[in-house]
Amino acid sequence: QVQLQESGPGLVKPSETLSLTCTVSGASFSDYFWSWIRQPPGKGLEWVGYLSSIGSTTYNPSLMSRVSISTDTSRSQLSLRLNSVTAADTAVYYCARGAWLVGAGTSAFDVWGQGTMVTVSS
Amino acid sequence: DIQMTQSPSSLSASVGDRVTITCRASQSISTYLNWYQQKPGKAPNLLIYAASSLQSGVPSRFSGSGSGTDFTLTISSLQPEDFAIYYCQHSARTPYTFGQGTELELK
């Protein structure tokens, strides 16, 4: 059974760096792509970026200058760093597995972590 | 970016009702459209991918249709566990974007 578990500080000060980790069990990094998706309180979902099965990254242009996604395959962990945070970055952050769906020619987020709430406040 | 617009934003219905939620893309996305269900305090759950393919384990009362810019999610007979928020998401190209959500409430 595939499981994703996010972890990291629940409170970050403005202008500092948000750092989160997603620990993956039951799946190989090389068979999927791995995304971060966030959801401000009471609002909708925003795709942050992904790390592909070959280790390349693609980010949402709205965050590109501040975001970095990486992996430590030895620990089966995906990481997110978001610099220079403001209150607008307050959200639940989810890691999600992206699967290329054979026959459909497209992809979807088929497994999600439970999410971790990050508040940006002094 | 491709904008995704859902309607209605909220919907009141009763157990046993048939309901339809609409998602419109700002440009053609072929059938690169997914639907998710989110319950309070939980992560979204994939229901439909590629506009009309049912994800494994999802009840058959859920169905999807559409192509190009207009898509629908239909629940044929609402069950108590179906009251939740539903999101569409395109996977045509990055940045992937989601609709604003449709809250399905018990009448």
mmCIF file with all atom_site columns, C-alpha atoms in Angstrom:
data_model
loop_
_atom_site.group_PDB
_atom_site.id
_atom_site.type_symbol
_atom_site.label_atom_id
_atom_site.label_alt_id
_atom_site.label_comp_id
_atom_site.label_asym_id
_atom_site.label_entity_id
_atom_site.label_seq_id
_atom_site.pdbx_PDB_ins_code
_atom_site.Cartn_x
_atom_site.Cartn_y
_atom_site.Cartn_z
_atom_site.occupancy
_atom_site.B_iso_or_equiv
_atom_site.pdbx_formal_charge
_atom_site.auth_seq_id
_atom_site.auth_comp_id
_atom_site.auth_asym_id
_atom_site.auth_atom_id
_atom_site.pdbx_PDB_model_num
ATOM 1   C CA . GLN A 1 1   ? 0.000   0.000  0.000   1.00 0.00 ? 1   GLN A CA 1
ATOM 2   C CA . VAL A 1 2   ? 1.399   3.356  -1.031  1.00 0.00 ? 2   VAL A CA 1
ATOM 3   C CA . GLN A 1 3   ? 1.586   5.975  1.710   1.00 0.00 ? 3   GLN A CA 1
ATOM 4   C CA . LEU A 1 4   ? 2.781   9.571  1.701   1.00 0.00 ? 4   LEU A CA 1
ATOM 5   C CA . GLN A 1 5   ? 3.435   11.460 4.931   1.00 0.00 ? 5   GLN A CA 1
ATOM 6   C CA . GLU A 1 6   ? 4.245   15.170 5.065   1.00 0.00 ? 6   GLU A CA 1
ATOM 7   C CA . SER A 1 7   ? 6.212   16.684 7.924   1.00 0.00 ? 7   SER A CA 1
ATOM 8   C CA . GLY A 1 8   ? 7.759   19.996 8.877   1.00 0.00 ? 8   GLY A CA 1
ATOM 9   C CA . PRO A 1 9   ? 7.310   23.128 10.994  1.00 0.00 ? 9   PRO A CA 1
ATOM 10  C CA . GLY A 1 10  ? 3.748   24.293 11.428  1.00 0.00 ? 10  GLY A CA 1
ATOM 11  C CA . LEU A 1 11  ? 4.791   27.911 11.908  1.00 0.00 ? 11  LEU A CA 1
ATOM 12  C CA . VAL A 1 12  ? 7.194   29.953 9.787   1.00 0.00 ? 12  VAL A CA 1
ATOM 13  C CA . LYS A 1 13  ? 8.052   33.624 10.182  1.00 0.00 ? 13  LYS A CA 1
ATOM 14  C CA . PRO A 1 14  ? 7.540   36.070 7.309   1.00 0.00 ? 14  PRO A CA 1
ATOM 15  C CA . SER A 1 15  ? 10.551  36.380 4.959   1.00 0.00 ? 15  SER A CA 1
ATOM 16  C CA . GLU A 1 16  ? 11.948  33.037 6.143   1.00 0.00 ? 16  GLU A CA 1
ATOM 17  C CA . THR A 1 17  ? 12.071  29.698 4.308   1.00 0.00 ? 17  THR A CA 1
ATOM 18  C CA . LEU A 1 18  ? 9.377   27.049 4.498   1.00 0.00 ? 18  LEU A CA 1
ATOM 19  C CA . SER A 1 19  ? 10.829  23.525 4.416   1.00 0.00 ? 19  SER A CA 1
ATOM 20  C CA . LEU A 1 20  ? 8.710   20.382 4.237   1.00 0.00 ? 20  LEU A CA 1
ATOM 21  C CA . THR A 1 21  ? 9.436   16.706 3.736   1.00 0.00 ? 21  THR A CA 1
ATOM 22  C CA . CYS A 1 22  ? 7.246   13.969 2.301   1.00 0.00 ? 22  CYS A CA 1
ATOM 23  C CA . THR A 1 23  ? 8.185   10.402 3.177   1.00 0.00 ? 23  THR A CA 1
ATOM 24  C CA . VAL A 1 24  ? 7.054   7.854  0.604   1.00 0.00 ? 24  VAL A CA 1
ATOM 25  C CA . SER A 1 25  ? 6.489   4.182  1.310   1.00 0.00 ? 25  SER A CA 1
ATOM 26  C CA . GLY A 1 26  ? 5.342   1.435  -1.025  1.00 0.00 ? 26  GLY A CA 1
ATOM 27  C CA . ALA A 1 27  ? 6.301   3.096  -4.296  1.00 0.00 ? 27  ALA A CA 1
ATOM 28  C CA . SER A 1 28  ? 9.428   3.738  -6.321  1.00 0.00 ? 28  SER A CA 1
ATOM 29  C CA . PHE A 1 29  ? 10.397  7.331  -7.163  1.00 0.00 ? 29  PHE A CA 1
ATOM 30  C CA . SER A 1 30  ? 11.508  6.269  -10.614 1.00 0.00 ? 30  SER A CA 1
ATOM 31  C CA . ASP A 1 31  ? 8.075   5.041  -11.695 1.00 0.00 ? 31  ASP A CA 1
ATOM 32  C CA . TYR A 1 32  ? 6.077   8.223  -11.053 1.00 0.00 ? 32  TYR A CA 1
ATOM 33  C CA . PHE A 1 33  ? 6.289   12.002 -10.802 1.00 0.00 ? 33  PHE A CA 1
ATOM 34  C CA . TRP A 1 34  ? 5.872   13.685 -7.443  1.00 0.00 ? 34  TRP A CA 1
ATOM 35  C CA . SER A 1 35  ? 4.083   16.961 -6.766  1.00 0.00 ? 35  SER A CA 1
ATOM 36  C CA . TRP A 1 36  ? 3.445   19.466 -4.053  1.00 0.00 ? 36  TRP A CA 1
ATOM 37  C CA . ILE A 1 37  ? -0.031  21.000 -3.997  1.00 0.00 ? 37  ILE A CA 1
ATOM 38  C CA . ARG A 1 38  ? -1.268  23.549 -1.491  1.00 0.00 ? 38  ARG A CA 1
ATOM 39  C CA . GLN A 1 39  ? -4.631  24.745 -0.223  1.00 0.00 ? 39  GLN A CA 1
ATOM 40  C CA . PRO A 1 40  ? -5.092  28.002 1.724   1.00 0.00 ? 40  PRO A CA 1
ATOM 41  C CA . PRO A 1 41  ? -7.674  27.755 4.515   1.00 0.00 ? 41  PRO A CA 1
ATOM 42  C CA . GLY A 1 42  ? -11.170 27.641 3.066   1.00 0.00 ? 42  GLY A CA 1
ATOM 43  C CA . LYS A 1 43  ? -9.905  27.970 -0.494  1.00 0.00 ? 43  LYS A CA 1
ATOM 44  C CA . GLY A 1 44  ? -9.117  25.840 -3.520  1.00 0.00 ? 44  GLY A CA 1
ATOM 45  C CA . LEU A 1 45  ? -6.120  23.833 -4.657  1.00 0.00 ? 45  LEU A CA 1
ATOM 46  C CA . GLU A 1 46  ? -2.943  25.240 -6.192  1.00 0.00 ? 46  GLU A CA 1
ATOM 47  C CA . TRP A 1 47  ? -0.307  23.099 -7.896  1.00 0.00 ? 47  TRP A CA 1
ATOM 48  C CA . VAL A 1 48  ? 3.158   24.126 -6.683  1.00 0.00 ? 48  VAL A CA 1
ATOM 49  C CA . GLY A 1 49  ? 5.421   21.957 -8.836  1.00 0.00 ? 49  GLY A CA 1
ATOM 50  C CA . TYR A 1 50  ? 6.684   18.476 -9.529  1.00 0.00 ? 50  TYR A CA 1
ATOM 51  C CA . LEU A 1 51  ? 9.764   16.332 -9.704  1.00 0.00 ? 51  LEU A CA 1
ATOM 52  C CA . SER A 1 52  ? 9.748   13.898 -12.605 1.00 0.00 ? 52  SER A CA 1
ATOM 53  C CA . SER A 1 53  ? 10.718  10.243 -12.615 1.00 0.00 ? 53  SER A CA 1
ATOM 54  C CA . ILE A 1 54  ? 14.088  11.210 -14.085 1.00 0.00 ? 54  ILE A CA 1
ATOM 55  C CA . GLY A 1 55  ? 14.739  13.916 -11.525 1.00 0.00 ? 55  GLY A CA 1
ATOM 56  C CA . SER A 1 56  ? 13.867  17.056 -13.486 1.00 0.00 ? 56  SER A CA 1
ATOM 57  C CA . THR A 1 57  ? 11.662  19.718 -11.926 1.00 0.00 ? 57  THR A CA 1
ATOM 58  C CA . THR A 1 58  ? 8.807   21.905 -13.176 1.00 0.00 ? 58  THR A CA 1
ATOM 59  C CA . TYR A 1 59  ? 7.309   24.683 -11.108 1.00 0.00 ? 59  TYR A CA 1
ATOM 60  C CA . ASN A 1 60  ? 4.255   26.868 -11.155 1.00 0.00 ? 60  ASN A CA 1
ATOM 61  C CA . PRO A 1 61  ? 5.387   30.155 -12.745 1.00 0.00 ? 61  PRO A CA 1
ATOM 62  C CA . SER A 1 62  ? 3.627   32.037 -9.964  1.00 0.00 ? 62  SER A CA 1
ATOM 63  C CA . LEU A 1 63  ? 6.106   30.539 -7.463  1.00 0.00 ? 63  LEU A CA 1
ATOM 64  C CA . MET A 1 64  ? 9.082   29.696 -9.666  1.00 0.00 ? 64  MET A CA 1
ATOM 65  C CA . SER A 1 65  ? 11.424  32.323 -8.268  1.00 0.00 ? 65  SER A CA 1
ATOM 66  C CA . ARG A 1 66  ? 10.941  31.073 -4.699  1.00 0.00 ? 66  ARG A CA 1
ATOM 67  C CA . VAL A 1 67  ? 10.397  27.316 -4.867  1.00 0.00 ? 67  VAL A CA 1
ATOM 68  C CA . SER A 1 68  ? 12.615  24.262 -5.002  1.00 0.00 ? 68  SER A CA 1
ATOM 69  C CA . ILE A 1 69  ? 11.658  20.572 -5.020  1.00 0.00 ? 69  ILE A CA 1
ATOM 70  C CA . SER A 1 70  ? 14.197  17.836 -4.498  1.00 0.00 ? 70  SER A CA 1
ATOM 71  C CA . THR A 1 71  ? 14.446  14.213 -3.504  1.00 0.00 ? 71  THR A CA 1
ATOM 72  C CA . ASP A 1 72  ? 16.552  11.977 -1.314  1.00 0.00 ? 72  ASP A CA 1
ATOM 73  C CA . THR A 1 73  ? 15.903  8.561  -2.801  1.00 0.00 ? 73  THR A CA 1
ATOM 74  C CA . SER A 1 74  ? 17.996  6.811  -0.159  1.00 0.00 ? 74  SER A CA 1
ATOM 75  C CA . ARG A 1 75  ? 15.472  7.990  2.409   1.00 0.00 ? 75  ARG A CA 1
ATOM 76  C CA . SER A 1 76  ? 12.448  7.832  0.045   1.00 0.00 ? 76  SER A CA 1
ATOM 77  C CA . GLN A 1 77  ? 11.800  11.501 0.753   1.00 0.00 ? 77  GLN A CA 1
ATOM 78  C CA . LEU A 1 78  ? 10.558  14.406 -1.337  1.00 0.00 ? 78  LEU A CA 1
ATOM 79  C CA . SER A 1 79  ? 11.334  17.910 -0.134  1.00 0.00 ? 79  SER A CA 1
ATOM 80  C CA . LEU A 1 80  ? 9.856   21.351 -0.679  1.00 0.00 ? 80  LEU A CA 1
ATOM 81  C CA . ARG A 1 81  ? 11.564  24.652 0.000   1.00 0.00 ? 81  ARG A CA 1
ATOM 82  C CA . LEU A 1 82  ? 9.750   27.955 -0.413  1.00 0.00 ? 82  LEU A CA 1
ATOM 83  C CA . ASN A 1 83  ? 11.738  31.112 0.201   1.00 0.00 ? 83  ASN A CA 1
ATOM 84  C CA . SER A 1 84  ? 10.702  34.570 1.361   1.00 0.00 ? 84  SER A CA 1
ATOM 85  C CA . VAL A 1 85  ? 7.312   33.468 2.622   1.00 0.00 ? 85  VAL A CA 1
ATOM 86  C CA . THR A 1 86  ? 4.427   35.815 3.378   1.00 0.00 ? 86  THR A CA 1
ATOM 87  C CA . ALA A 1 87  ? 1.007   35.340 4.922   1.00 0.00 ? 87  ALA A CA 1
ATOM 88  C CA . ALA A 1 88  ? -0.263  34.402 1.452   1.00 0.00 ? 88  ALA A CA 1
ATOM 89  C CA . ASP A 1 89  ? 1.766   31.181 1.710   1.00 0.00 ? 89  ASP A CA 1
ATOM 90  C CA . THR A 1 90  ? -0.288  30.011 4.692   1.00 0.00 ? 90  THR A CA 1
ATOM 91  C CA . ALA A 1 91  ? -1.894  26.762 3.572   1.00 0.00 ? 91  ALA A CA 1
ATOM 92  C CA . VAL A 1 92  ? -2.203  23.027 3.932   1.00 0.00 ? 92  VAL A CA 1
ATOM 93  C CA . TYR A 1 93  ? 0.595   21.543 1.868   1.00 0.00 ? 93  TYR A CA 1
ATOM 94  C CA . TYR A 1 94  ? 0.031   18.144 0.262   1.00 0.00 ? 94  TYR A CA 1
ATOM 95  C CA . CYS A 1 95  ? 2.468   15.878 -1.488  1.00 0.00 ? 95  CYS A CA 1
ATOM 96  C CA . ALA A 1 96  ? 0.870   13.779 -4.194  1.00 0.00 ? 96  ALA A CA 1
ATOM 97  C CA . ARG A 1 97  ? 1.937   11.036 -6.555  1.00 0.00 ? 97  ARG A CA 1
ATOM 98  C CA . GLY A 1 98  ? 1.465   11.751 -10.215 1.00 0.00 ? 98  GLY A CA 1
ATOM 99  C CA . ALA A 1 99  ? 0.728   8.740  -12.363 1.00 0.00 ? 99  ALA A CA 1
ATOM 100 C CA . TRP A 1 100 ? 0.879   8.561  -16.153 1.00 0.00 ? 100 TRP A CA 1
ATOM 101 C CA . LEU A 1 101 ? -2.204  6.576  -17.001 1.00 0.00 ? 101 LEU A CA 1
ATOM 102 C CA . VAL A 1 102 ? -1.424  4.009  -19.667 1.00 0.00 ? 102 VAL A CA 1
ATOM 103 C CA . GLY A 1 103 ? -3.980  4.074  -22.439 1.00 0.00 ? 103 GLY A CA 1
ATOM 104 C CA . ALA A 1 104 ? -5.368  7.434  -21.386 1.00 0.00 ? 104 ALA A CA 1
ATOM 105 C CA . GLY A 1 105 ? -2.340  9.400  -22.511 1.00 0.00 ? 105 GLY A CA 1
ATOM 106 C CA . THR A 1 106 ? -2.564  11.692 -19.529 1.00 0.00 ? 106 THR A CA 1
ATOM 107 C CA . SER A 1 107 ? -1.757  11.943 -15.847 1.00 0.00 ? 107 SER A CA 1
ATOM 108 C CA . ALA A 1 108 ? -3.525  12.419 -12.535 1.00 0.00 ? 108 ALA A CA 1
ATOM 109 C CA . PHE A 1 109 ? -2.713  12.679 -8.848  1.00 0.00 ? 109 PHE A CA 1
ATOM 110 C CA . ASP A 1 110 ? -3.736  9.243  -7.646  1.00 0.00 ? 110 ASP A CA 1
ATOM 111 C CA . VAL A 1 111 ? -2.253  9.101  -4.142  1.00 0.00 ? 111 VAL A CA 1
ATOM 112 C CA . TRP A 1 112 ? -2.081  11.995 -1.671  1.00 0.00 ? 112 TRP A CA 1
ATOM 113 C CA . GLY A 1 113 ? -0.590  12.538 1.735   1.00 0.00 ? 113 GLY A CA 1
ATOM 114 C CA . GLN A 1 114 ? -2.809  13.714 4.584   1.00 0.00 ? 114 GLN A CA 1
ATOM 115 C CA . GLY A 1 115 ? -1.385  17.241 4.301   1.00 0.00 ? 115 GLY A CA 1
ATOM 116 C CA . THR A 1 116 ? 0.398   19.481 6.765   1.00 0.00 ? 116 THR A CA 1
ATOM 117 C CA . MET A 1 117 ? -0.762  22.953 7.814   1.00 0.00 ? 117 MET A CA 1
ATOM 118 C CA . VAL A 1 118 ? 1.808   25.725 7.608   1.00 0.00 ? 118 VAL A CA 1
ATOM 119 C CA . THR A 1 119 ? 1.076   29.140 9.047   1.00 0.00 ? 119 THR A CA 1
ATOM 120 C CA . VAL A 1 120 ? 3.208   32.138 8.181   1.00 0.00 ? 120 VAL A CA 1
ATOM 121 C CA . SER A 1 121 ? 3.152   34.568 11.073  1.00 0.00 ? 121 SER A CA 1
ATOM 122 C CA . SER A 1 122 ? 5.524   36.473 13.300  1.00 0.00 ? 122 SER A CA 1
ATOM 123 C CA . ASP B 2 1   ? -2.387  29.430 -17.808 1.00 0.00 ? 1   ASP B CA 1
ATOM 124 C CA . ILE B 2 2   ? -5.532  27.454 -18.510 1.00 0.00 ? 2   ILE B CA 1
ATOM 125 C CA . GLN B 2 3   ? -8.365  28.620 -16.263 1.00 0.00 ? 3   GLN B CA 1
ATOM 126 C CA . MET B 2 4   ? -10.887 26.074 -14.976 1.00 0.00 ? 4   MET B CA 1
ATOM 127 C CA . THR B 2 5   ? -14.357 27.286 -14.004 1.00 0.00 ? 5   THR B CA 1
ATOM 128 C CA . GLN B 2 6   ? -16.843 25.077 -12.198 1.00 0.00 ? 6   GLN B CA 1
ATOM 129 C CA . SER B 2 7   ? -20.581 25.546 -11.847 1.00 0.00 ? 7   SER B CA 1
ATOM 130 C CA . PRO B 2 8   ? -22.396 25.715 -9.647  1.00 0.00 ? 8   PRO B CA 1
ATOM 131 C CA . SER B 2 9   ? -20.175 26.786 -6.748  1.00 0.00 ? 9   SER B CA 1
ATOM 132 C CA . SER B 2 10  ? -22.560 25.074 -4.367  1.00 0.00 ? 10  SER B CA 1
ATOM 133 C CA . LEU B 2 11  ? -25.418 22.660 -4.764  1.00 0.00 ? 11  LEU B CA 1
ATOM 134 C CA . SER B 2 12  ? -28.052 21.360 -2.354  1.00 0.00 ? 12  SER B CA 1
ATOM 135 C CA . ALA B 2 13  ? -29.414 17.888 -3.006  1.00 0.00 ? 13  ALA B CA 1
ATOM 136 C CA . SER B 2 14  ? -31.009 14.914 -1.285  1.00 0.00 ? 14  SER B CA 1
ATOM 137 C CA . VAL B 2 15  ? -29.971 11.302 -0.937  1.00 0.00 ? 15  VAL B CA 1
ATOM 138 C CA . GLY B 2 16  ? -31.004 9.475  -4.089  1.00 0.00 ? 16  GLY B CA 1
ATOM 139 C CA . ASP B 2 17  ? -30.860 12.552 -6.334  1.00 0.00 ? 17  ASP B CA 1
ATOM 140 C CA . ARG B 2 18  ? -28.992 12.649 -9.615  1.00 0.00 ? 18  ARG B CA 1
ATOM 141 C CA . VAL B 2 19  ? -26.598 15.587 -9.730  1.00 0.00 ? 19  VAL B CA 1
ATOM 142 C CA . THR B 2 20  ? -24.364 17.087 -12.377 1.00 0.00 ? 20  THR B CA 1
ATOM 143 C CA . ILE B 2 21  ? -21.395 19.406 -11.914 1.00 0.00 ? 21  ILE B CA 1
ATOM 144 C CA . THR B 2 22  ? -19.913 21.304 -14.836 1.00 0.00 ? 22  THR B CA 1
ATOM 145 C CA . CYS B 2 23  ? -16.306 22.298 -15.484 1.00 0.00 ? 23  CYS B CA 1
ATOM 146 C CA . ARG B 2 24  ? -15.250 24.598 -18.307 1.00 0.00 ? 24  ARG B CA 1
ATOM 147 C CA . ALA B 2 25  ? -11.694 25.160 -19.500 1.00 0.00 ? 25  ALA B CA 1
ATOM 148 C CA . SER B 2 26  ? -10.533 28.506 -20.895 1.00 0.00 ? 26  SER B CA 1
ATOM 149 C CA . GLN B 2 27  ? -9.110  26.684 -23.922 1.00 0.00 ? 27  GLN B CA 1
ATOM 150 C CA . SER B 2 28  ? -9.363  23.225 -25.401 1.00 0.00 ? 28  SER B CA 1
ATOM 151 C CA . ILE B 2 29  ? -7.779  20.489 -23.272 1.00 0.00 ? 29  ILE B CA 1
ATOM 152 C CA . SER B 2 30  ? -8.973  17.449 -25.252 1.00 0.00 ? 30  SER B CA 1
ATOM 153 C CA . THR B 2 31  ? -9.864  14.922 -22.531 1.00 0.00 ? 31  THR B CA 1
ATOM 154 C CA . TYR B 2 32  ? -7.056  15.907 -20.141 1.00 0.00 ? 32  TYR B CA 1
ATOM 155 C CA . LEU B 2 33  ? -9.454  16.443 -17.275 1.00 0.00 ? 33  LEU B CA 1
ATOM 156 C CA . ASN B 2 34  ? -9.596  14.846 -13.834 1.00 0.00 ? 34  ASN B CA 1
ATOM 157 C CA . TRP B 2 35  ? -12.159 15.011 -11.023 1.00 0.00 ? 35  TRP B CA 1
ATOM 158 C CA . TYR B 2 36  ? -11.447 14.800 -7.289  1.00 0.00 ? 36  TYR B CA 1
ATOM 159 C CA . GLN B 2 37  ? -13.608 14.567 -4.180  1.00 0.00 ? 37  GLN B CA 1
ATOM 160 C CA . GLN B 2 38  ? -12.511 16.241 -0.944  1.00 0.00 ? 38  GLN B CA 1
ATOM 161 C CA . LYS B 2 39  ? -14.125 15.723 2.436   1.00 0.00 ? 39  LYS B CA 1
ATOM 162 C CA . PRO B 2 40  ? -13.545 18.092 5.393   1.00 0.00 ? 40  PRO B CA 1
ATOM 163 C CA . GLY B 2 41  ? -10.054 17.793 6.842   1.00 0.00 ? 41  GLY B CA 1
ATOM 164 C CA . LYS B 2 42  ? -9.004  15.217 4.257   1.00 0.00 ? 42  LYS B CA 1
ATOM 165 C CA . ALA B 2 43  ? -6.885  15.161 1.131   1.00 0.00 ? 43  ALA B CA 1
ATOM 166 C CA . PRO B 2 44  ? -8.573  15.100 -2.261  1.00 0.00 ? 44  PRO B CA 1
ATOM 167 C CA . ASN B 2 45  ? -9.342  11.690 -3.731  1.00 0.00 ? 45  ASN B CA 1
ATOM 168 C CA . LEU B 2 46  ? -9.179  10.923 -7.457  1.00 0.00 ? 46  LEU B CA 1
ATOM 169 C CA . LEU B 2 47  ? -12.553 9.893  -8.885  1.00 0.00 ? 47  LEU B CA 1
ATOM 170 C CA . ILE B 2 48  ? -12.325 10.273 -12.667 1.00 0.00 ? 48  ILE B CA 1
ATOM 171 C CA . TYR B 2 49  ? -9.330  10.657 -14.983 1.00 0.00 ? 49  TYR B CA 1
ATOM 172 C CA . ALA B 2 50  ? -9.099  11.419 -18.686 1.00 0.00 ? 50  ALA B CA 1
ATOM 173 C CA . ALA B 2 51  ? -12.583 12.953 -18.501 1.00 0.00 ? 51  ALA B CA 1
ATOM 174 C CA . SER B 2 52  ? -14.495 9.674  -18.327 1.00 0.00 ? 52  SER B CA 1
ATOM 175 C CA . SER B 2 53  ? -12.359 6.859  -16.866 1.00 0.00 ? 53  SER B CA 1
ATOM 176 C CA . LEU B 2 54  ? -13.365 5.675  -13.421 1.00 0.00 ? 54  LEU B CA 1
ATOM 177 C CA . GLN B 2 55  ? -10.487 5.350  -10.968 1.00 0.00 ? 55  GLN B CA 1
ATOM 178 C CA . SER B 2 56  ? -10.130 1.920  -9.407  1.00 0.00 ? 56  SER B CA 1
ATOM 179 C CA . GLY B 2 57  ? -12.264 1.502  -6.299  1.00 0.00 ? 57  GLY B CA 1
ATOM 180 C CA . VAL B 2 58  ? -14.600 4.411  -7.081  1.00 0.00 ? 58  VAL B CA 1
ATOM 181 C CA . PRO B 2 59  ? -18.310 3.497  -7.112  1.00 0.00 ? 59  PRO B CA 1
ATOM 182 C CA . SER B 2 60  ? -19.954 3.249  -10.510 1.00 0.00 ? 60  SER B CA 1
ATOM 183 C CA . ARG B 2 61  ? -22.545 5.890  -9.622  1.00 0.00 ? 61  ARG B CA 1
ATOM 184 C CA . PHE B 2 62  ? -19.826 8.421  -10.493 1.00 0.00 ? 62  PHE B CA 1
ATOM 185 C CA . SER B 2 63  ? -19.324 9.169  -14.168 1.00 0.00 ? 63  SER B CA 1
ATOM 186 C CA . GLY B 2 64  ? -17.634 11.821 -16.263 1.00 0.00 ? 64  GLY B CA 1
ATOM 187 C CA . SER B 2 65  ? -18.001 13.086 -19.785 1.00 0.00 ? 65  SER B CA 1
ATOM 188 C CA . GLY B 2 66  ? -16.876 15.811 -22.126 1.00 0.00 ? 66  GLY B CA 1
ATOM 189 C CA . SER B 2 67  ? -14.003 16.912 -24.289 1.00 0.00 ? 67  SER B CA 1
ATOM 190 C CA . GLY B 2 68  ? -12.499 20.145 -25.543 1.00 0.00 ? 68  GLY B CA 1
ATOM 191 C CA . THR B 2 69  ? -13.637 22.824 -23.104 1.00 0.00 ? 69  THR B CA 1
ATOM 192 C CA . ASP B 2 70  ? -16.800 21.461 -21.471 1.00 0.00 ? 70  ASP B CA 1
ATOM 193 C CA . PHE B 2 71  ? -16.945 18.607 -18.986 1.00 0.00 ? 71  PHE B CA 1
ATOM 194 C CA . THR B 2 72  ? -19.422 17.139 -16.536 1.00 0.00 ? 72  THR B CA 1
ATOM 195 C CA . LEU B 2 73  ? -19.294 14.983 -13.433 1.00 0.00 ? 73  LEU B CA 1
ATOM 196 C CA . THR B 2 74  ? -22.504 13.099 -12.707 1.00 0.00 ? 74  THR B CA 1
ATOM 197 C CA . ILE B 2 75  ? -23.506 11.217 -9.584  1.00 0.00 ? 75  ILE B CA 1
ATOM 198 C CA . SER B 2 76  ? -26.411 8.996  -10.541 1.00 0.00 ? 76  SER B CA 1
ATOM 199 C CA . SER B 2 77  ? -27.909 8.439  -7.081  1.00 0.00 ? 77  SER B CA 1
ATOM 200 C CA . LEU B 2 78  ? -26.460 10.437 -4.202  1.00 0.00 ? 78  LEU B CA 1
ATOM 201 C CA . GLN B 2 79  ? -25.364 8.540  -1.136  1.00 0.00 ? 79  GLN B CA 1
ATOM 202 C CA . PRO B 2 80  ? -24.766 10.105 2.306   1.00 0.00 ? 80  PRO B CA 1
ATOM 203 C CA . GLU B 2 81  ? -20.994 9.766  1.903   1.00 0.00 ? 81  GLU B CA 1
ATOM 204 C CA . ASP B 2 82  ? -21.035 11.791 -1.346  1.00 0.00 ? 82  ASP B CA 1
ATOM 205 C CA . PHE B 2 83  ? -21.602 15.149 0.342   1.00 0.00 ? 83  PHE B CA 1
ATOM 206 C CA . ALA B 2 84  ? -18.244 16.819 -0.145  1.00 0.00 ? 84  ALA B CA 1
ATOM 207 C CA . ILE B 2 85  ? -16.412 19.334 -2.333  1.00 0.00 ? 85  ILE B CA 1
ATOM 208 C CA . TYR B 2 86  ? -15.608 18.347 -5.914  1.00 0.00 ? 86  TYR B CA 1
ATOM 209 C CA . TYR B 2 87  ? -12.748 19.764 -7.969  1.00 0.00 ? 87  TYR B CA 1
ATOM 210 C CA . CYS B 2 88  ? -11.848 19.445 -11.617 1.00 0.00 ? 88  CYS B CA 1
ATOM 211 C CA . GLN B 2 89  ? -8.191  19.677 -12.707 1.00 0.00 ? 89  GLN B CA 1
ATOM 212 C CA . HIS B 2 90  ? -6.633  19.792 -16.148 1.00 0.00 ? 90  HIS B CA 1
ATOM 213 C CA . SER B 2 91  ? -3.514  17.829 -17.021 1.00 0.00 ? 91  SER B CA 1
ATOM 214 C CA . ALA B 2 92  ? -3.007  19.217 -20.529 1.00 0.00 ? 92  ALA B CA 1
ATOM 215 C CA . ARG B 2 93  ? 0.233   21.031 -19.656 1.00 0.00 ? 93  ARG B CA 1
ATOM 216 C CA . THR B 2 94  ? 1.856   22.844 -16.779 1.00 0.00 ? 94  THR B CA 1
ATOM 217 C CA . PRO B 2 95  ? 0.909   24.747 -14.782 1.00 0.00 ? 95  PRO B CA 1
ATOM 218 C CA . TYR B 2 96  ? -1.795  22.286 -13.805 1.00 0.00 ? 96  TYR B CA 1
ATOM 219 C CA . THR B 2 97  ? -4.795  24.184 -12.479 1.00 0.00 ? 97  THR B CA 1
ATOM 220 C CA . PHE B 2 98  ? -7.922  23.262 -10.543 1.00 0.00 ? 98  PHE B CA 1
ATOM 221 C CA . GLY B 2 99  ? -11.443 24.567 -10.639 1.00 0.00 ? 99  GLY B CA 1
ATOM 222 C CA . GLN B 2 100 ? -12.597 26.588 -7.638  1.00 0.00 ? 100 GLN B CA 1
ATOM 223 C CA . GLY B 2 101 ? -14.630 23.664 -6.328  1.00 0.00 ? 101 GLY B CA 1
ATOM 224 C CA . THR B 2 102 ? -18.302 22.743 -6.042  1.00 0.00 ? 102 THR B CA 1
ATOM 225 C CA . GLU B 2 103 ? -19.660 22.138 -2.557  1.00 0.00 ? 103 GLU B CA 1
ATOM 226 C CA . LEU B 2 104 ? -22.351 19.482 -2.541  1.00 0.00 ? 104 LEU B CA 1
ATOM 227 C CA . GLU B 2 105 ? -24.580 19.929 0.498   1.00 0.00 ? 105 GLU B CA 1
ATOM 228 C CA . LEU B 2 106 ? -27.405 17.937 1.983   1.00 0.00 ? 106 LEU B CA 1
ATOM 229 C CA . LYS B 2 107 ? -30.780 19.574 1.386   1.00 0.00 ? 107 LYS B CA 1
#
